Tab-separated table of C-alpha atoms in Angstrom:
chain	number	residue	atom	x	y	z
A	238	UNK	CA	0.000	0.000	0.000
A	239	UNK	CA	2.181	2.966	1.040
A	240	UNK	CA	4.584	1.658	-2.383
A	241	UNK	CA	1.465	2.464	-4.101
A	242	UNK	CA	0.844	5.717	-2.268
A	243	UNK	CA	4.196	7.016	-3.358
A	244	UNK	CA	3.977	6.260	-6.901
A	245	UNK	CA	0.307	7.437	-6.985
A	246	UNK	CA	1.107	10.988	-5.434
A	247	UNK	CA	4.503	11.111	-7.420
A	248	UNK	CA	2.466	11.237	-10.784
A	249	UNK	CA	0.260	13.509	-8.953
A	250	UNK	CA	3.279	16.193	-8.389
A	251	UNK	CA	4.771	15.258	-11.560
A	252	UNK	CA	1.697	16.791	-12.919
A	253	UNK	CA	1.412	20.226	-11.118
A	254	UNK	CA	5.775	20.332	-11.807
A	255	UNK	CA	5.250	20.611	-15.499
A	256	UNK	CA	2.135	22.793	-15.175
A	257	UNK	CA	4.294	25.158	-13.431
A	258	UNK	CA	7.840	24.348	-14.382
A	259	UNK	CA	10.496	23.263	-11.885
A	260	UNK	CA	11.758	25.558	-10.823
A	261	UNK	CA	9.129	27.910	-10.786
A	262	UNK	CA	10.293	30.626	-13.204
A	263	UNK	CA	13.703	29.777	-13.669
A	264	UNK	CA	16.029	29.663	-16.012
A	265	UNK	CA	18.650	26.933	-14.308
A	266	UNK	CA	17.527	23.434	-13.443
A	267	UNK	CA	19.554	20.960	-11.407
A	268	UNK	CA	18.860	17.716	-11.840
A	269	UNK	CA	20.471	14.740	-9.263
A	270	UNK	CA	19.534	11.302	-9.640
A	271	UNK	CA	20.777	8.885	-6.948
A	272	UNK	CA	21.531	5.383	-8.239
A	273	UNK	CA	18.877	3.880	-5.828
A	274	UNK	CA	15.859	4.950	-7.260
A	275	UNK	CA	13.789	5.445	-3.173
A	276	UNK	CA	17.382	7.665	-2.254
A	277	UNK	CA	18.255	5.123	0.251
A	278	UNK	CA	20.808	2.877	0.945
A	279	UNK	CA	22.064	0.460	3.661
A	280	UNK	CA	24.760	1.599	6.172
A	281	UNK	CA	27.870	0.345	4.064
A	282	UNK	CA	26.789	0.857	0.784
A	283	UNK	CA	28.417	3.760	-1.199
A	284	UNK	CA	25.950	6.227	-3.221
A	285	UNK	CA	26.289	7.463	-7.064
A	286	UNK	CA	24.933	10.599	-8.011
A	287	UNK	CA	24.078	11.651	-11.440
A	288	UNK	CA	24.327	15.413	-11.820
A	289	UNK	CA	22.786	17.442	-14.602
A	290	UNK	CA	22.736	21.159	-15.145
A	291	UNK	CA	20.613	23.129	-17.810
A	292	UNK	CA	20.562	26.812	-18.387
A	293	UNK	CA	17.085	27.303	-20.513
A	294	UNK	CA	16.409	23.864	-21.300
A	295	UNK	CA	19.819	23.372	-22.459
A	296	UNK	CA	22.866	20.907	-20.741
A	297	UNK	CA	25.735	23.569	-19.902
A	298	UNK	CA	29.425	21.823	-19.263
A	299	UNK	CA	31.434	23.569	-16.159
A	300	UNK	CA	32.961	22.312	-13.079
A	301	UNK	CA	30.638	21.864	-10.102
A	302	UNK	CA	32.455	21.951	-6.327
A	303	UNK	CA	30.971	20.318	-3.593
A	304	UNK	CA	30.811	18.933	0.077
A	305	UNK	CA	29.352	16.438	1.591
A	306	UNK	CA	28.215	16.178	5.165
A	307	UNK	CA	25.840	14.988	7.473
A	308	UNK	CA	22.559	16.095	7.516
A	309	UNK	CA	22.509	19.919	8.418
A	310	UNK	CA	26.194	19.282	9.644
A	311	UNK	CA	29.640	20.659	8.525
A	312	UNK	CA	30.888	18.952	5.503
A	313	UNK	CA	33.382	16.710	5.692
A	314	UNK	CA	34.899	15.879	2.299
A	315	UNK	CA	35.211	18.152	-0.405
A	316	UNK	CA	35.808	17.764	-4.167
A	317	UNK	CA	35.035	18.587	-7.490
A	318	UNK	CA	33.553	17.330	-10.723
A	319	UNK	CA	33.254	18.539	-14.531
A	320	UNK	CA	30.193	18.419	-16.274
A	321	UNK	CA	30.799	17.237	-20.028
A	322	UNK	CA	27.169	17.795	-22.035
A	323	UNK	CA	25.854	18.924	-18.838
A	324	UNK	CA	25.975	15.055	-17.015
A	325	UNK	CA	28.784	14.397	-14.023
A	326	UNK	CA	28.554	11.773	-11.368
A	327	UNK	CA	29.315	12.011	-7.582
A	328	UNK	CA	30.299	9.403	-5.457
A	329	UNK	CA	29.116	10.346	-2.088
A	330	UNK	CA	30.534	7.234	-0.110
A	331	UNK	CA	28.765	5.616	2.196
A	332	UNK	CA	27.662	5.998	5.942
A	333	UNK	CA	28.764	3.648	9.172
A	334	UNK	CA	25.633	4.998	10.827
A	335	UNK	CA	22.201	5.332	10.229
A	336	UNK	CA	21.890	8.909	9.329
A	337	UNK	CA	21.446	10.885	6.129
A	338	UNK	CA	24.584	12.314	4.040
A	339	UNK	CA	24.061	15.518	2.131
A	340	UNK	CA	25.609	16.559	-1.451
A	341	UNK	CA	26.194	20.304	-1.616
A	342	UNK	CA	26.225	21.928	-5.363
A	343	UNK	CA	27.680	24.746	-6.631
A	344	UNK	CA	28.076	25.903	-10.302
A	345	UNK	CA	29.469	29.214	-11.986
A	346	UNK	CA	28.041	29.939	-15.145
A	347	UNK	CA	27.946	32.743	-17.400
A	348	UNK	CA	29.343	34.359	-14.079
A	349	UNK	CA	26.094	33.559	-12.046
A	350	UNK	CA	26.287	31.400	-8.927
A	351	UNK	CA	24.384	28.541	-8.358
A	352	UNK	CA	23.905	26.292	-4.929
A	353	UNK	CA	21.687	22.734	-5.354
A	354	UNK	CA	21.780	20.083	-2.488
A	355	UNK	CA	20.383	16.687	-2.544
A	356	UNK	CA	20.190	14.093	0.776
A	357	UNK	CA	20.105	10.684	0.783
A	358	UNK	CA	19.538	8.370	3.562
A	359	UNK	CA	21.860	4.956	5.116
A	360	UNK	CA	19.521	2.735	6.966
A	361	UNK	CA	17.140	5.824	8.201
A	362	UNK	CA	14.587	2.793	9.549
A	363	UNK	CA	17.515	2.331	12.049
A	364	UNK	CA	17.742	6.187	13.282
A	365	UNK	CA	16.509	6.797	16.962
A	366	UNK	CA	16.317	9.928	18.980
A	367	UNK	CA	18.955	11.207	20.965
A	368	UNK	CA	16.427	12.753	23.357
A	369	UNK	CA	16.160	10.441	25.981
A	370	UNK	CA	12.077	10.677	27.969
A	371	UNK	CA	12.195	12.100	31.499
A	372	UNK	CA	10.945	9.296	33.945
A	373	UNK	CA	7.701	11.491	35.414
A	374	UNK	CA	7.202	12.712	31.616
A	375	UNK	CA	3.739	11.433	31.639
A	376	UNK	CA	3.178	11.768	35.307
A	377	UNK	CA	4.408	15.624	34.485
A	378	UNK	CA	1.520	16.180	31.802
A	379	UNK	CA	-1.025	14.249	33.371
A	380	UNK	CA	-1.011	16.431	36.463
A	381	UNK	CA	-0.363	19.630	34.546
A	382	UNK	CA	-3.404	18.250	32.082
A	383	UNK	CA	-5.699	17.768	35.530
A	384	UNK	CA	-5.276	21.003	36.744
A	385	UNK	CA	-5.934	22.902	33.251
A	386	UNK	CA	-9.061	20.550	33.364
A	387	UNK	CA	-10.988	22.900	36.809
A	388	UNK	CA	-11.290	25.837	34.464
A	389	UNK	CA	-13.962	26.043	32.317
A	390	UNK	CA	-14.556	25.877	28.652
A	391	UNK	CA	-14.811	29.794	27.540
A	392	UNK	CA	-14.936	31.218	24.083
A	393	UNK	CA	-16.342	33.949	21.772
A	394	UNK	CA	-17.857	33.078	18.347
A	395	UNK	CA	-18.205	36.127	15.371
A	396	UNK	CA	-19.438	34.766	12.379
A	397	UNK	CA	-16.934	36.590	9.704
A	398	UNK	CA	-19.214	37.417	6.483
A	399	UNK	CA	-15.975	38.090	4.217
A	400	UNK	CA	-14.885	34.291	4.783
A	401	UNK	CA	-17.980	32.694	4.174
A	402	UNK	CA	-19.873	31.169	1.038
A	403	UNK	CA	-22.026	28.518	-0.184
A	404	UNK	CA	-20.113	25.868	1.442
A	405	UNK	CA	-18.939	27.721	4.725
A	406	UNK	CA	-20.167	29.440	7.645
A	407	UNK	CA	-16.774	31.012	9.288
A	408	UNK	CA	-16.206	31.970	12.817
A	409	UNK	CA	-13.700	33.755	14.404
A	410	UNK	CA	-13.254	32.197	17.960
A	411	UNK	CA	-11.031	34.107	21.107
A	412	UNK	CA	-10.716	30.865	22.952
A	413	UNK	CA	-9.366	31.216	26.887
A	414	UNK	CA	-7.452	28.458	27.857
A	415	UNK	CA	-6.297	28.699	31.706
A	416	UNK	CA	-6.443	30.848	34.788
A	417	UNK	CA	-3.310	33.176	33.451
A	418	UNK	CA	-6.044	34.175	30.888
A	419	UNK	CA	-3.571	32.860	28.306
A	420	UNK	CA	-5.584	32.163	25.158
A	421	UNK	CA	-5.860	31.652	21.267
A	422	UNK	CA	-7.585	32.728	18.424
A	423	UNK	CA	-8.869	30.286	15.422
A	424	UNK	CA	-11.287	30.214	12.588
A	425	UNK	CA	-13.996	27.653	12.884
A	426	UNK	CA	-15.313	26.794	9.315
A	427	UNK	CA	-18.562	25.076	9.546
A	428	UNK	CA	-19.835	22.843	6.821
A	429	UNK	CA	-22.889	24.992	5.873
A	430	UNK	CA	-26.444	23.809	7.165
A	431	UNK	CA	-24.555	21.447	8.997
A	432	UNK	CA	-26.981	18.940	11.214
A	433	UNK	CA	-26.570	17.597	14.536
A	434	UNK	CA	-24.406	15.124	15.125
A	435	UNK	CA	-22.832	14.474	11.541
A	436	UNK	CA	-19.543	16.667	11.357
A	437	UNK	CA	-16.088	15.002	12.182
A	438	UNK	CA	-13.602	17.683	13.469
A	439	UNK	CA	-9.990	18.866	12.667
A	440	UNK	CA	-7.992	20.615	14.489
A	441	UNK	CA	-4.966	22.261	12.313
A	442	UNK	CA	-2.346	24.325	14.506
A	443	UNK	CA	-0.270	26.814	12.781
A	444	UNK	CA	3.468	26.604	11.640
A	445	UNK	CA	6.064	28.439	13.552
A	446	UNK	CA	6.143	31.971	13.481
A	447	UNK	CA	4.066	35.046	14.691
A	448	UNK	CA	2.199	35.522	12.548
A	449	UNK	CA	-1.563	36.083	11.196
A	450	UNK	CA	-3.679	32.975	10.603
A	451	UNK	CA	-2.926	32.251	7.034
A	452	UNK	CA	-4.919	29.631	4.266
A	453	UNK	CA	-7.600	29.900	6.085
A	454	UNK	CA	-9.937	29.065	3.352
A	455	UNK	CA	-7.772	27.368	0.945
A	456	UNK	CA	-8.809	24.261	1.885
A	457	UNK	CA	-12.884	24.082	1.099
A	458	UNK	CA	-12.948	20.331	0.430
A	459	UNK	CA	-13.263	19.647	3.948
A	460	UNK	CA	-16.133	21.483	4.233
A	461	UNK	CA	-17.459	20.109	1.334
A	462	UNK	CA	-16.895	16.739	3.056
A	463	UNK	CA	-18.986	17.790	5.734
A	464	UNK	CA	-15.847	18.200	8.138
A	465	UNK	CA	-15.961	20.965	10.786
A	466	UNK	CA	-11.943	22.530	11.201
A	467	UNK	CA	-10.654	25.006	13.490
A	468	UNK	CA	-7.468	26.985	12.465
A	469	UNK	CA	-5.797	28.494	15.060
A	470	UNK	CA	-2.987	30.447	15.994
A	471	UNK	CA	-0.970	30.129	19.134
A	472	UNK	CA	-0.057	33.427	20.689
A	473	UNK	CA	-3.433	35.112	21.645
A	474	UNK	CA	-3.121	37.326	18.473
A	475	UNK	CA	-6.201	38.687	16.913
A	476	UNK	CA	-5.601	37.635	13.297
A	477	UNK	CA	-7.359	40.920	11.971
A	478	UNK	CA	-4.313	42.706	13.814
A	479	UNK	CA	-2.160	45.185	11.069
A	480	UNK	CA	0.813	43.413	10.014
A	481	UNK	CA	2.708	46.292	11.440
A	482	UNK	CA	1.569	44.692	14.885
A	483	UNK	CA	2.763	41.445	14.227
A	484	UNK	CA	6.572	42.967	12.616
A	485	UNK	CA	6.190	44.707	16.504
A	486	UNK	CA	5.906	41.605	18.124
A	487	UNK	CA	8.542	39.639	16.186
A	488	UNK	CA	10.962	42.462	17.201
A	489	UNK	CA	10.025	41.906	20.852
A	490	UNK	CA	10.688	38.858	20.857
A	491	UNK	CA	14.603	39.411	19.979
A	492	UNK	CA	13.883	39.998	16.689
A	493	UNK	CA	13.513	36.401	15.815
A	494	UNK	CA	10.475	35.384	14.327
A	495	UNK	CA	10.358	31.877	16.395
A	496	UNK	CA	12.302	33.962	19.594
A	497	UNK	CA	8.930	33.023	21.207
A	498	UNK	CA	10.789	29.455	21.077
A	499	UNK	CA	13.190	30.061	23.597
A	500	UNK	CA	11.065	32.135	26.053
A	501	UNK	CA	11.018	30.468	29.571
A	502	UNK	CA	13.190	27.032	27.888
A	503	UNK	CA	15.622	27.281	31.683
A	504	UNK	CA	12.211	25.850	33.467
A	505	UNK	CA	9.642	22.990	32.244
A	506	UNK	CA	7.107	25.293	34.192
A	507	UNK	CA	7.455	28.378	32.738
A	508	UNK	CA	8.180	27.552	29.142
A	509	UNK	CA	6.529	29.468	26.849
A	510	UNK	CA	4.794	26.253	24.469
A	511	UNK	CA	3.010	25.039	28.121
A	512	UNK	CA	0.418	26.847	27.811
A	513	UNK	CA	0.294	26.411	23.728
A	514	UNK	CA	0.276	22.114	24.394
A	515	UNK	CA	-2.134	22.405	26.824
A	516	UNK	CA	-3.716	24.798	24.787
A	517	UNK	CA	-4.144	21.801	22.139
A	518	UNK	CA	-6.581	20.279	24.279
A	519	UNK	CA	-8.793	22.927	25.434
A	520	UNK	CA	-9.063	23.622	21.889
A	521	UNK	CA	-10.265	20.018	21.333
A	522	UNK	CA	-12.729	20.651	24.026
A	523	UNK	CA	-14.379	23.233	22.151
A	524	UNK	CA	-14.768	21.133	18.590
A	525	UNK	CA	-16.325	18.405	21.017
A	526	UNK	CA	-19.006	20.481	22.345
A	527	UNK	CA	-20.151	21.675	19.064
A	528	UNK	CA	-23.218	19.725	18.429
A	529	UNK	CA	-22.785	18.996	15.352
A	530	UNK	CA	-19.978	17.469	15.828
A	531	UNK	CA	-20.433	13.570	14.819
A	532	UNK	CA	-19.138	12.548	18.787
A	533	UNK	CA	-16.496	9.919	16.913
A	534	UNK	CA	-14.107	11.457	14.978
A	535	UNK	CA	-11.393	13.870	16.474
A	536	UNK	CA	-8.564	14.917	13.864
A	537	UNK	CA	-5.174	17.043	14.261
A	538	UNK	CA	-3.373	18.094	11.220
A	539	UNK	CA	-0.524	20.465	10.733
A	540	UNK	CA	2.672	20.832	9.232
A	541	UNK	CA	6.044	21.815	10.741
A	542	UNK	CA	5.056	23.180	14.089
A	543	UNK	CA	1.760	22.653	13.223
A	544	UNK	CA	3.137	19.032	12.600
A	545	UNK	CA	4.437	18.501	16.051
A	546	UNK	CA	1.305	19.984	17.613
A	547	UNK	CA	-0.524	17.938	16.040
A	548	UNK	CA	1.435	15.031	17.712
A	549	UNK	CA	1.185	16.480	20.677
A	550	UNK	CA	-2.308	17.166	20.692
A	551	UNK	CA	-2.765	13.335	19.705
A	552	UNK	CA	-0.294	12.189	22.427
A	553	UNK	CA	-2.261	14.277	25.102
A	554	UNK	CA	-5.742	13.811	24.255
A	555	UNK	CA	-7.562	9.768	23.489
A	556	UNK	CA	-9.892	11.716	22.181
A	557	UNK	CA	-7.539	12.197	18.892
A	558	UNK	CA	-8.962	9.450	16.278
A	559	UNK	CA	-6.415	10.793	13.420
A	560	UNK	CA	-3.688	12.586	12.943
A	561	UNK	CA	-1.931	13.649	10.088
A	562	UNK	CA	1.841	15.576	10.339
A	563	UNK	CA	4.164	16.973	7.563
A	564	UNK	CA	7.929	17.157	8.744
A	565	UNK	CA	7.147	17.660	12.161
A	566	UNK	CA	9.467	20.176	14.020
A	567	UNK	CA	10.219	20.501	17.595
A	568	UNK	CA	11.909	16.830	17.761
A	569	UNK	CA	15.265	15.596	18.753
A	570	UNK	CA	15.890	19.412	19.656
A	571	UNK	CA	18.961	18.344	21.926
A	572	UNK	CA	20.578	16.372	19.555
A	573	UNK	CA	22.748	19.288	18.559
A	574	UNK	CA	24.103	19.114	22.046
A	575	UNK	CA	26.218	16.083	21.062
A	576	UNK	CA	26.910	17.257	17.763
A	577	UNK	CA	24.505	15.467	16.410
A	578	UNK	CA	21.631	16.757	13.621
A	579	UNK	CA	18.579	18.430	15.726
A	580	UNK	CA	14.984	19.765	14.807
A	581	UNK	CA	13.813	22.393	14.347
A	582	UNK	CA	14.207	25.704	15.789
A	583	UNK	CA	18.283	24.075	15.835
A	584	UNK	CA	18.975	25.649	19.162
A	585	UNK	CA	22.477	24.509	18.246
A	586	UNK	CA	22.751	27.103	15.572
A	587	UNK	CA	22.831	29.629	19.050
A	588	UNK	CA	25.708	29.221	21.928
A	589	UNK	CA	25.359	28.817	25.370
A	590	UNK	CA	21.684	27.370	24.700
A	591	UNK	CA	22.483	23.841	25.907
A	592	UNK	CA	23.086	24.212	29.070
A	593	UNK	CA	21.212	21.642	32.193
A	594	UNK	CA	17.999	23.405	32.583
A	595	UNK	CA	17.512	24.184	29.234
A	596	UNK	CA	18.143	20.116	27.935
A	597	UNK	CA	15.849	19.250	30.645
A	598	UNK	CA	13.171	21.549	29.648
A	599	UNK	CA	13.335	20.381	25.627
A	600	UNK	CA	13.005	16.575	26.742
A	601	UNK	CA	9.350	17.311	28.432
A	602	UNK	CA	8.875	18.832	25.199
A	603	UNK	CA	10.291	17.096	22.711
A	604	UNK	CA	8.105	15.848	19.953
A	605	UNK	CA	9.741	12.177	19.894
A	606	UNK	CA	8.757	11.338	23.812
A	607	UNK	CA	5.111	12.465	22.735
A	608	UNK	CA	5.470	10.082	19.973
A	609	UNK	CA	5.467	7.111	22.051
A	610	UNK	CA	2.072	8.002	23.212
A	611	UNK	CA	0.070	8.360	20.394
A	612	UNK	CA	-2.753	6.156	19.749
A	613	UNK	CA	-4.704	7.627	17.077
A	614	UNK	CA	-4.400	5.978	13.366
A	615	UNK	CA	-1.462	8.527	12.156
A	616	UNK	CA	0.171	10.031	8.708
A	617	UNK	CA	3.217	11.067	8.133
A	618	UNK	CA	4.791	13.334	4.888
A	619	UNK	CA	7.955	14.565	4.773
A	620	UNK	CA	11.011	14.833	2.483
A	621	UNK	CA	14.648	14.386	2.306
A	622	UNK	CA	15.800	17.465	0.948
A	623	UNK	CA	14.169	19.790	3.741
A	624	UNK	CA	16.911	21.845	5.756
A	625	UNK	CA	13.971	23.519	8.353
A	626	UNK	CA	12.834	19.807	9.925
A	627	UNK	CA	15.446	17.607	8.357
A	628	UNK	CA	14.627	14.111	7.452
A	629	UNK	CA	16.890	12.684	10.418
A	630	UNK	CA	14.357	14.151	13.136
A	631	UNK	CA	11.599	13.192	10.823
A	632	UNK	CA	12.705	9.508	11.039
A	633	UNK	CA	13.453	9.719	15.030
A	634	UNK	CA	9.609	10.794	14.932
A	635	UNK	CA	8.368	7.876	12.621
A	636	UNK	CA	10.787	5.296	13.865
A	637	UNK	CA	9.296	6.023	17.583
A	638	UNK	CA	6.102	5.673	16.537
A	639	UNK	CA	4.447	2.793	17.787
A	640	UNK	CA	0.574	3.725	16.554
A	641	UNK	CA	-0.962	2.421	13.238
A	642	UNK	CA	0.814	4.505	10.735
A	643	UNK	CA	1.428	5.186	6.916
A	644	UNK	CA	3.619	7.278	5.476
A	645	UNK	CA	4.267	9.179	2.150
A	646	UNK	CA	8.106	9.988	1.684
A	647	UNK	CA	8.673	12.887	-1.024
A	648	UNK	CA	12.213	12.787	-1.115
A	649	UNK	CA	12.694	15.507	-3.415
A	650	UNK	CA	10.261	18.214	-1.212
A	651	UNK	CA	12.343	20.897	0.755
A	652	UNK	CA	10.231	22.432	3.497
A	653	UNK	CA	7.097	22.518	2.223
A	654	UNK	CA	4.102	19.661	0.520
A	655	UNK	CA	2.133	20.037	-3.016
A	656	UNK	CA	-1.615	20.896	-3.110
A	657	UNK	CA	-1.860	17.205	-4.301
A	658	UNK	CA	-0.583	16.008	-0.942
A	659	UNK	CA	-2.308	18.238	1.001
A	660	UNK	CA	-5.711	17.163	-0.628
A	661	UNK	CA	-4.899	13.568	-0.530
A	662	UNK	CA	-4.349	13.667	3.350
A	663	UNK	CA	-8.110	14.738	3.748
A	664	UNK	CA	-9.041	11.737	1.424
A	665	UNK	CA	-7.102	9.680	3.830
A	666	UNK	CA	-8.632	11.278	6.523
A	667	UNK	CA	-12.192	10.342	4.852
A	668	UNK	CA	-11.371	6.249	4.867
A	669	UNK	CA	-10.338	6.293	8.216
A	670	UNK	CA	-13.279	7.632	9.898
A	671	UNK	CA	-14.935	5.434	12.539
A	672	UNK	CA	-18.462	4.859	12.075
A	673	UNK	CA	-20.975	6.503	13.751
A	674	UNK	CA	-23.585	4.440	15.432
């Protein structure tokens, strides 16, 4: 089946690639073709890479430099090749460990510079996590989970004329979430005319950033197949805000648009992405009162952070009957404290960020010890070539995984999935529903 899946969905992207040419507008295209056609290999086993170069449609011959390293790690061997009628191969060598090995391009031509990459992977069904769980990790959340659990449920619904239609009745929701008054704001699209009882629900958490809510309504098939989804935010931002307020914000916050990420990391308590996983839940506690909600189904889909909320939010909550992630961030974030390749927000990129409390803090947070909790049916996209949530903490996430689970590997996507994908995730959504009684 998921053999299948791939080939299916690599048509599928095959199809919107020539609609729009790859690259989009461009006048260079790199082409690297490992010799295993899946981009993997065993531990041991040396990989050949085929490189092409065209400059309108046409092979260009040049010498190409390059490294090779670990995944998001310094290079390690160096070298270069010529291209004669724009074809060269690469041997990359092989890896000892599981891990994935990088190729590094660069070109001069017609005195332009040019950077490609392309990973492939040694054994990545072997990778596991450095992040090792806390003993009272679940005892931690449990209790913390309990005590969010004596406030009670209170929102705000607007119905928002400009995002409605035919299909969908929108609602802007300010959602409170604890005693601190911390809360969130989301968009609640509601099939329209929906009856009682006959919606599933999907939650879909943002991506990192702060940032307005964005695609809100990009998405209308799952209204159309009767699905209820809420799209939140995470920082208690009203969407409708100026994006002067938001550029404010992200210049509070260090000037780093995910500085938000290292608020509070020197104590599990004060954290800043507490209240934001426990806000995952209270947020699930306001689909599950709607009553039109079906009362079986309970989805969580994101991407990136969205990704790793959505694991979360699975982890914490049996409620959860599906989840669905895209290169999920927040996972193996210590890693880099060994020198190893770590998640994103890659506190290694930043010294003096590993120190005790701070390692302690990422483990009760760490998307791979939330991993090992999830129950819910789950699927999981991601691709090799993505430097923002590489494909190493992607594979501590799957490997860990210990739910029913498919995946779809797109080993050519960098940080971000086709429309194709995205659509096909509600469709796999759809044939996993549990009946309602």
């Amino acid at each position: 089946m998921r053999k299948l899946l791939i080939t299916f969905f690599a048509c599928l992207i095959s199809l919107w690639v020539m609609a729009e040419n790859y690259p989009y507008r461009s006048d260079v295209l790199w082409v690297t073709v490992p010799d295993h056609a899946d981009w993997i290999y065993k531990t041991g086993e040396e990989a050949h890479i085929e490189v092409q170069f065209y400059k309108y449609g046409i092979p260009r011959d040049g010498v190409v430099n390059y490294e090779i390293g670990t995944d998001l790690l310094a290079a390690d061997q160096k070298g270069s090749v010529t291209l004669k009628g724009g074809h060269a191969v690469i041997n990359m060598g092989t890896a000892r460990k599981p891990c994935f090995r990088d190729l590094r391009l660069t070109a001069t031509v017609d005195g332009v510079k040019y950077e490609h990459h392309v990973k492939v992977g040694f054994s990545p069904e072997k990778i596991t996590p450095f992040t090792r769980e806390p003993d009272d990790f679940k005892a931690y959340w449990d209790k913390a989970l309990s005590e969010d659990r004596t406030y009670p449920l209170k929102y705000t619904r607007e119905w928002v004329k400009e995002m409605s239609d035919e299909t969908t009745d929108c609602y802007l929701i300010h959602l409170e979430l604890n005693r601190q008054k911390q809360s969130l704001y989301g968009y609640l699209l509601m099939p329209k005319g929906a009856k009682k009882g006959s919606c599933p629900v999907v939650l879909t958490p943002p991506g990192a950033g702060v940032k307005t809510i964005k695609e809100v309504t990009s998405r209308p098939y799952y209204q159309e197949a009767g699905m209820i989804r809420f799209v939140t935010e995470i920082h208690g931002l009203n969407p409708t805000l100026p994006e002067s307020t938001f550029e404010e914000i992200r210049r509070a916050f260090e000037g780093k648009d995910k500085g938000y990420l290292h608020n509070g990391l020197d104590d599990r308590d004060h954290y800043y992405m507490r209240h934001v996983y426990l806000g995952l839940v209270r947020c699930i506690d306001l689909l599950c009162s709607l009553p039109e909600w079906d009362g079986k189904n309970v989805i969580t889909m994101g991407g990136s952070q969205g990704g790793a909320l959505s694991i979360v939010a699975a982890a914490l909550d049996r409620r959860v009957t599906q989840c669905v992630a895209n290169h999920p961030a927040l996972a193996d974030m210590a890693a880099g404290s060994a020198g190893l390749t770590s998640g994103y927000p890659h506190f290694n990129a930043e010294r003096g960020l590993f120190t005790e409390a701070n390692l302690r803090t990422m483990s009760y947070y760490d998307v791979v010890n939330f991993a090992r909790y999830v129950k819910a049916e789950t699927f999981l996209t991601w691709g090799f070539n993505d430097n923002t949530c590489p494909p190493t903490t992607s594979y501590a996430v799957w490997n860990t995984l210990t739910c029913p689970k498919e995946s779809l590997i797109t080993p050519i996507n960098e940080h971000w999935t086709s429309d194709a994908t995205n659509r096909a995730q509600m469709e796999w959504i759809r044939r996993h529903l549990k009946p309602i009684e």
